[in-house]
Amino acid sequence: MEQRIHNFNAGPAALPLPVLATAQEELLNFKGSGMSVMEISHRSKWFDGILEDAVVRMKRLLGAGDNYQVLFLQGGASTQFAMAPMNLLPDGQAADYVNTGTWAKKAIQEAQILGKKANVPATSQDRNFAYIPKNVSYTPGAAYVHLTSNNTIEGTQYNGFPDTGDAPIVTDMSSDMLCRPVDISKCGLVYAGAQKNLGPAGVCIAVLRKDMLERVPKTIPTMFRYTTHAEKNSLYNTPPCWSIYIVGLVLKWLEETVGGLDKMEAQNRAKAELLYKAIDKTGFYKGTADKEDRSWMNVTFRLGSEDLEKKFVAEAEKAGLGGLKGHRSVGGCRASIYNATGLDAVEALVSFMNDFEKNNG
Ligand SMILES: *Cc1c(COP(=O)(O)O)cnc(C)c1O
């Protein structure tokens, strides 16, 4: 146990310790089945229970009504970049895509590969995606507006969804789903790869408003149709059972141990404020995102030189603080402080940062 580090990985990322402990306890014999979750049938009563529990908890945490359906899919958020336009963007219509960074760009590219009309009504590329565009004029009649709610690589985050008029929001929440309460009633689709804030890699959560299913054409392959998975309650084919099981345990932890999303929000706010305060203190560290758009989940910052950044990351690792290197495409440093990374980890990081500054400032 004492070998566990303070984990600031961007994804796959830290999981709550009680979740791992439960998984360990139940590993060889899940609830008297005499089997591991990895060994049971996805059509068994045991897995039915796992799936049902995860769906109910997800809907409750999101405040999603009966007009929403929770799907557990494969292929990661990256597959949703294609599935969303395939299913929800009819030929001849256009969708808006706000370009807020690396992942948003990939979503745009996939729509274009499919020959779909993806308008970009706003981009923050002019300043290396350091901000979230405001007062955007969306295309009248757009089939949907695609937003990347948290930009994992650049360290920016929407603070609530903008008013997109009649166009439903389709949002990639891979790195901030369930970090705080949000109103998803304007969302036609919320999707997230689980491996950042929700669980292990291997499952992607898609929360669809049921009216979106009416748009799905029959001309796309079966596995790529939302209707296929909706009609079979994520059991059209073999789902990633183990990953869904762990997501279910994370949701249970969120509700029963943390005490719900309001409590999670308070913890995440405290963590982010503490870390940004340390960054802003003297100018030794420089935050890369505009203050008003700073992410609570991925805190990006730079030091005076690339050599100093290398030294920072290496010494931090020796001090038991892992995963602080920025994404290879942008460099710098990044502390990912998802739900499962506790205040104690952030306090340890801030204390290390203060010492490092003393010794190198
Ligand atoms: C990590 C990430 C993705 C890609 O997720 P995969 O599950 O690896 O396909 C997409 N969008 C955002 C915002 C991400 O952080």
Coordinates of C-alpha atoms and ligand atoms in Angstrom, one line a residue:
M1 CA 0.0 0.0 0.0
E2 CA 2.7 2.5 0.9
Q3 CA 3.9 2.2 -2.7
R4 CA 0.9 4.0 -4.1
I5 CA 1.8 7.4 -5.5
H6 CA -0.1 10.7 -5.8
N7 CA -1.5 10.1 -9.3
F8 CA -1.9 13.1 -11.6
N9 CA -2.2 11.1 -14.9
A10 CA -4.4 12.5 -17.6
G11 CA -5.9 9.1 -18.6
P12 CA -6.0 6.3 -17.7
A13 CA -6.0 8.0 -14.4
A14 CA -6.5 7.6 -10.7
L15 CA -9.4 5.5 -9.4
P16 CA -10.9 5.8 -5.9
L17 CA -9.0 3.5 -3.5
P18 CA -12.2 2.0 -2.0
V19 CA -13.3 1.1 -5.6
L20 CA -10.0 -0.8 -6.1
A21 CA -10.4 -2.5 -2.7
T22 CA -13.9 -3.7 -3.6
A23 CA -12.8 -4.9 -6.9
Q24 CA -10.0 -6.8 -5.2
E25 CA -12.3 -8.3 -2.6
E26 CA -14.8 -9.4 -5.3
L27 CA -12.2 -10.5 -7.8
L28 CA -12.3 -14.2 -7.4
N29 CA -15.9 -14.7 -6.4
F30 CA -18.4 -12.0 -7.4
K31 CA -21.3 -12.0 -4.9
G32 CA -21.4 -15.8 -4.4
S33 CA -21.4 -16.6 -8.2
G34 CA -18.2 -18.6 -7.7
M35 CA -16.7 -16.6 -10.7
S36 CA -15.0 -13.3 -11.4
V37 CA -16.9 -10.5 -13.2
M38 CA -14.5 -11.3 -16.0
E39 CA -15.8 -14.8 -16.2
I40 CA -19.6 -14.5 -15.9
S41 CA -22.0 -14.3 -18.8
H42 CA -23.1 -10.9 -19.9
R43 CA -26.6 -12.4 -20.0
S44 CA -26.5 -13.6 -16.4
K45 CA -28.5 -12.3 -13.5
W46 CA -25.2 -11.1 -12.0
F47 CA -24.3 -8.9 -14.9
D48 CA -27.9 -7.7 -15.3
G49 CA -27.6 -6.4 -11.7
I50 CA -24.3 -4.6 -12.5
L51 CA -25.6 -3.0 -15.6
E52 CA -28.9 -1.9 -14.1
D53 CA -27.2 -0.4 -11.1
A54 CA -24.7 1.5 -13.2
V55 CA -27.5 2.9 -15.4
V56 CA -29.7 4.0 -12.5
R57 CA -26.8 5.6 -10.7
M58 CA -25.6 7.4 -13.8
K59 CA -29.1 8.8 -14.5
R60 CA -29.6 9.9 -10.9
L61 CA -26.2 11.6 -10.8
L62 CA -26.8 13.4 -14.0
G63 CA -30.4 14.4 -13.1
A64 CA -31.4 12.7 -16.4
G65 CA -35.1 12.0 -16.7
D66 CA -36.9 9.2 -18.5
N67 CA -36.3 10.9 -21.8
Y68 CA -32.6 10.0 -21.6
Q69 CA -31.0 6.6 -22.2
V70 CA -27.6 5.6 -20.9
L71 CA -25.5 3.4 -23.2
F72 CA -22.2 1.6 -22.6
L73 CA -20.2 1.5 -25.9
Q74 CA -16.8 0.6 -27.0
G75 CA -14.2 2.3 -29.2
G76 CA -13.6 5.2 -26.8
A77 CA -14.7 8.8 -27.2
S78 CA -12.8 8.7 -30.5
T79 CA -15.4 6.5 -32.0
Q80 CA -18.1 8.9 -30.9
F81 CA -16.4 11.5 -33.1
A82 CA -17.7 9.5 -36.0
M83 CA -20.8 7.9 -34.5
A84 CA -22.4 11.3 -33.6
P85 CA -22.4 12.8 -37.1
M86 CA -23.2 9.4 -38.7
N87 CA -26.3 9.1 -36.5
L88 CA -27.4 12.6 -35.7
L89 CA -26.4 14.7 -38.7
P90 CA -28.6 14.1 -41.7
D91 CA -27.1 14.6 -45.2
G92 CA -27.9 18.1 -46.4
Q93 CA -27.9 19.6 -43.0
A94 CA -25.1 21.2 -41.1
A95 CA -23.8 21.0 -37.5
D96 CA -21.8 23.5 -35.6
Y97 CA -18.5 22.5 -34.0
V98 CA -16.8 24.9 -31.6
N99 CA -13.0 24.4 -32.0
T100 CA -11.5 24.5 -28.5
G101 CA -8.5 22.3 -29.0
T102 CA -7.0 19.0 -30.0
W103 CA -10.0 16.8 -29.3
A104 CA -12.5 19.2 -30.8
K105 CA -10.4 19.2 -34.0
K106 CA -10.5 15.5 -34.1
A107 CA -14.3 15.5 -33.8
I108 CA -14.5 18.0 -36.7
Q109 CA -12.2 15.9 -38.9
E110 CA -14.3 12.8 -38.4
A111 CA -17.5 14.6 -39.5
Q112 CA -15.6 15.8 -42.6
I113 CA -14.3 12.3 -43.4
L114 CA -17.9 11.3 -43.5
G115 CA -18.7 14.1 -46.0
K116 CA -20.9 15.9 -43.5
K117 CA -21.2 19.6 -43.2
A118 CA -19.4 20.7 -40.1
N119 CA -19.4 24.5 -39.6
V120 CA -16.9 26.0 -37.1
P121 CA -18.7 29.1 -35.8
A122 CA -15.8 29.8 -33.3
T123 CA -12.3 28.8 -32.5
S124 CA -9.7 29.7 -29.9
Q125 CA -6.8 28.5 -32.1
D126 CA -5.5 32.1 -32.4
R127 CA -4.2 31.9 -28.9
N128 CA -3.3 28.2 -28.6
F129 CA -6.7 27.4 -27.3
A130 CA -6.1 29.2 -24.0
Y131 CA -9.7 30.2 -23.8
I132 CA -13.3 29.2 -24.5
P133 CA -15.0 31.4 -27.2
K134 CA -17.8 33.5 -25.9
N135 CA -20.9 35.0 -27.5
V136 CA -20.8 32.6 -30.4
S137 CA -23.2 33.0 -33.3
Y138 CA -24.4 29.5 -34.1
T139 CA -25.7 28.6 -37.5
P140 CA -29.5 28.9 -37.7
G141 CA -31.1 25.5 -38.1
A142 CA -27.9 23.6 -37.1
A143 CA -28.6 19.9 -36.5
Y144 CA -26.6 20.2 -33.3
V145 CA -23.8 22.1 -31.7
H146 CA -20.8 20.1 -30.7
L147 CA -18.8 21.3 -27.7
T148 CA -15.8 19.8 -25.9
S149 CA -16.8 20.6 -22.3
N150 CA -13.3 20.2 -20.9
N151 CA -10.1 20.5 -23.0
T152 CA -7.9 17.9 -21.4
I153 CA -4.7 18.9 -23.2
E154 CA -5.1 22.7 -23.1
G155 CA -6.6 23.0 -19.6
T156 CA -9.8 24.9 -20.4
Q157 CA -13.3 24.1 -19.4
Y158 CA -16.8 25.4 -20.1
N159 CA -18.4 26.9 -17.0
G160 CA -21.9 25.7 -17.8
F161 CA -23.3 25.2 -21.3
P162 CA -24.0 28.2 -23.6
D163 CA -27.4 29.0 -25.0
T164 CA -27.4 27.3 -28.4
G165 CA -31.1 28.2 -29.2
D166 CA -33.0 25.3 -30.8
A167 CA -30.0 23.2 -31.6
P168 CA -29.4 20.4 -29.2
I169 CA -25.9 20.2 -27.7
V170 CA -23.7 17.2 -28.4
T171 CA -20.9 17.3 -25.9
D172 CA -17.6 15.4 -25.3
M173 CA -17.3 15.3 -21.5
S174 CA -14.6 12.7 -21.5
S175 CA -12.5 14.6 -19.0
D176 CA -15.1 16.3 -16.8
M177 CA -18.3 14.2 -16.7
L178 CA -19.7 14.1 -13.1
C179 CA -17.1 16.6 -11.7
R180 CA -20.0 18.8 -10.6
P181 CA -23.7 19.1 -11.3
V182 CA -24.6 20.3 -14.8
D183 CA -27.9 20.9 -16.5
I184 CA -27.9 18.4 -19.4
S185 CA -31.5 19.2 -20.5
K186 CA -30.2 21.1 -23.6
C187 CA -28.0 18.1 -24.5
G188 CA -29.1 15.6 -27.2
L189 CA -26.0 13.5 -26.5
V190 CA -23.3 13.5 -23.8
Y191 CA -20.4 11.1 -24.3
A192 CA -17.3 10.3 -22.4
G193 CA -14.5 7.7 -22.5
A194 CA -14.5 6.3 -19.0
Q195 CA -10.7 6.4 -18.4
K196 CA -10.4 9.9 -17.2
N197 CA -13.1 10.7 -14.6
L198 CA -15.4 7.6 -14.5
G199 CA -13.5 4.4 -14.5
P200 CA -11.1 2.2 -16.5
A201 CA -10.4 2.3 -20.2
G202 CA -12.5 0.1 -22.5
V203 CA -15.9 1.6 -22.1
C204 CA -17.4 4.8 -23.4
I205 CA -20.6 6.2 -21.9
A206 CA -23.2 7.8 -24.2
V207 CA -26.2 9.5 -22.7
L208 CA -28.8 10.1 -25.4
R209 CA -31.9 12.1 -25.4
K210 CA -34.5 9.7 -26.8
D211 CA -35.7 12.0 -29.5
M212 CA -32.2 11.9 -31.0
L213 CA -32.9 8.2 -31.9
E214 CA -35.5 9.3 -34.5
R215 CA -32.7 10.7 -36.6
V216 CA -30.7 7.5 -36.9
P217 CA -30.6 6.3 -40.5
K218 CA -30.9 2.6 -41.3
T219 CA -28.1 2.8 -43.8
I220 CA -25.2 2.7 -41.3
P221 CA -23.7 -0.6 -40.1
T222 CA -25.5 -2.2 -37.2
M223 CA -22.8 -1.7 -34.5
F224 CA -22.5 2.0 -35.4
R225 CA -26.2 2.8 -34.9
Y226 CA -27.3 4.2 -31.5
T227 CA -30.6 2.5 -32.0
T228 CA -29.0 -0.9 -32.0
H229 CA -27.5 -0.3 -28.6
A230 CA -30.5 1.5 -27.3
E231 CA -33.0 -1.2 -28.3
K232 CA -30.8 -3.9 -26.6
N233 CA -29.9 -1.9 -23.6
S234 CA -26.1 -2.0 -24.4
L235 CA -26.3 -5.8 -24.8
Y236 CA -26.5 -6.2 -28.6
N237 CA -23.1 -7.8 -28.4
T238 CA -20.7 -8.6 -25.6
P239 CA -20.1 -5.4 -23.7
P240 CA -16.9 -4.6 -21.8
C241 CA -18.3 -6.2 -18.6
W242 CA -15.3 -5.5 -16.3
S243 CA -15.1 -1.9 -17.3
I244 CA -18.8 -1.4 -16.7
Y245 CA -18.5 -3.1 -13.4
I246 CA -15.8 -0.7 -12.3
V247 CA -17.7 2.4 -13.6
G248 CA -20.6 1.1 -11.5
L249 CA -18.4 1.0 -8.4
V250 CA -17.1 4.5 -9.1
L251 CA -20.7 5.8 -9.4
K252 CA -21.6 4.1 -6.1
W253 CA -18.6 5.7 -4.5
L254 CA -19.7 9.1 -5.8
E255 CA -23.1 8.7 -4.4
E256 CA -22.5 6.9 -1.1
T257 CA -18.9 7.8 0.0
V258 CA -18.5 11.3 -1.5
G259 CA -22.1 12.1 -1.0
G260 CA -23.2 13.2 -4.4
L261 CA -22.2 15.8 -7.0
D262 CA -22.6 18.9 -4.8
K263 CA -20.1 17.4 -2.4
M264 CA -17.9 16.4 -5.3
E265 CA -18.1 19.9 -6.7
A266 CA -17.0 21.4 -3.3
Q267 CA -14.0 19.1 -3.2
N268 CA -13.0 19.8 -6.8
R269 CA -13.3 23.5 -6.3
A270 CA -11.1 23.4 -3.3
K271 CA -8.5 21.3 -5.1
A272 CA -8.4 23.6 -8.1
E273 CA -8.3 26.8 -6.1
L274 CA -5.4 25.5 -4.0
L275 CA -3.4 24.5 -7.0
Y276 CA -4.1 27.6 -9.1
K277 CA -3.2 29.8 -6.1
A278 CA 0.2 28.1 -5.9
I279 CA 0.7 28.7 -9.6
D280 CA -0.3 32.4 -9.4
K281 CA 1.7 33.2 -6.3
T282 CA 5.0 34.5 -7.7
G283 CA 5.3 34.1 -11.5
F284 CA 7.7 31.2 -11.1
Y285 CA 4.9 29.0 -12.5
K286 CA 2.7 30.3 -15.3
G287 CA -0.8 29.0 -15.9
T288 CA -1.4 28.6 -19.7
A289 CA -5.2 29.1 -19.7
D290 CA -7.1 32.3 -19.2
K291 CA -8.2 32.5 -15.6
E292 CA -11.9 32.6 -16.2
D293 CA -11.8 29.4 -18.4
R294 CA -9.4 27.4 -16.3
S295 CA -10.2 23.7 -16.0
W296 CA -10.9 22.2 -12.6
M297 CA -9.7 18.8 -14.0
N298 CA -6.5 19.5 -16.0
V299 CA -4.3 22.2 -14.6
T300 CA -1.7 23.2 -17.2
F301 CA 1.3 25.4 -16.4
R302 CA 4.8 26.2 -17.6
L303 CA 8.1 27.0 -15.9
G304 CA 10.8 29.3 -17.1
S305 CA 12.4 26.8 -19.5
E306 CA 11.9 23.3 -20.9
D307 CA 15.0 22.1 -18.9
L308 CA 13.4 23.4 -15.7
E309 CA 10.1 21.7 -16.6
K310 CA 12.0 18.4 -17.2
K311 CA 13.7 18.7 -13.8
F312 CA 10.4 19.6 -12.2
V313 CA 8.7 16.5 -13.6
A314 CA 11.6 14.2 -12.7
E315 CA 12.0 15.4 -9.1
A316 CA 8.3 15.3 -8.6
E317 CA 8.2 11.7 -9.6
K318 CA 11.0 10.9 -7.2
A319 CA 8.9 12.6 -4.5
G320 CA 5.9 10.3 -5.3
L321 CA 4.0 12.7 -7.5
G322 CA 3.4 11.0 -10.9
G323 CA 2.0 12.0 -14.3
L324 CA 2.9 15.8 -14.3
K325 CA 4.3 16.0 -17.8
G326 CA 2.2 18.0 -20.2
H327 CA 0.7 16.3 -23.3
R328 CA 3.5 15.7 -25.9
S329 CA 1.8 18.0 -28.4
V330 CA 1.9 21.1 -26.2
G331 CA 4.7 20.4 -23.7
G332 CA 4.9 22.1 -20.2
C333 CA 3.3 20.5 -17.2
R334 CA -0.1 19.3 -16.4
A335 CA -1.7 18.1 -13.2
S336 CA -4.8 16.1 -13.8
I337 CA -6.9 16.3 -10.6
Y338 CA -10.0 14.2 -11.4
N339 CA -12.6 13.2 -8.9
A340 CA -10.5 10.4 -7.6
T341 CA -7.4 12.5 -6.9
G342 CA -7.9 13.7 -3.3
L343 CA -7.1 17.1 -1.7
D344 CA -4.2 15.3 0.1
A345 CA -2.6 14.7 -3.3
V346 CA -3.0 18.4 -4.3
E347 CA -1.6 19.5 -0.9
A348 CA 1.4 17.3 -1.5
L349 CA 1.9 18.7 -4.9
V350 CA 1.6 22.3 -3.7
S351 CA 4.1 21.7 -1.0
F352 CA 6.5 20.1 -3.5
M353 CA 6.0 23.1 -5.8
N354 CA 6.9 25.6 -3.1
D355 CA 10.1 23.6 -2.2
F356 CA 11.0 23.4 -5.9
E357 CA 10.6 27.1 -6.4
K358 CA 12.8 27.8 -3.3
N359 CA 15.5 25.6 -4.7
N360 CA 15.3 26.8 -8.3
G361 CA 13.8 30.3 -8.2
Ligands
LIG1 C1 -9.1 11.4 -24.0 C2 -10.1 12.2 -24.7 C3 -10.7 11.7 -25.9 C4 -10.3 10.4 -26.5 O1 -10.8 9.4 -25.8 P1 -10.5 7.8 -26.2 O2 -11.4 7.1 -25.2 O3 -9.1 7.5 -26.0 O4 -10.9 7.7 -27.6 C5 -11.6 12.5 -26.5 N1 -12.0 13.7 -26.0 C6 -11.5 14.2 -24.8 C7 -11.9 15.5 -24.3 C8 -10.5 13.5 -24.2 O5 -10.0 13.9 -23.0

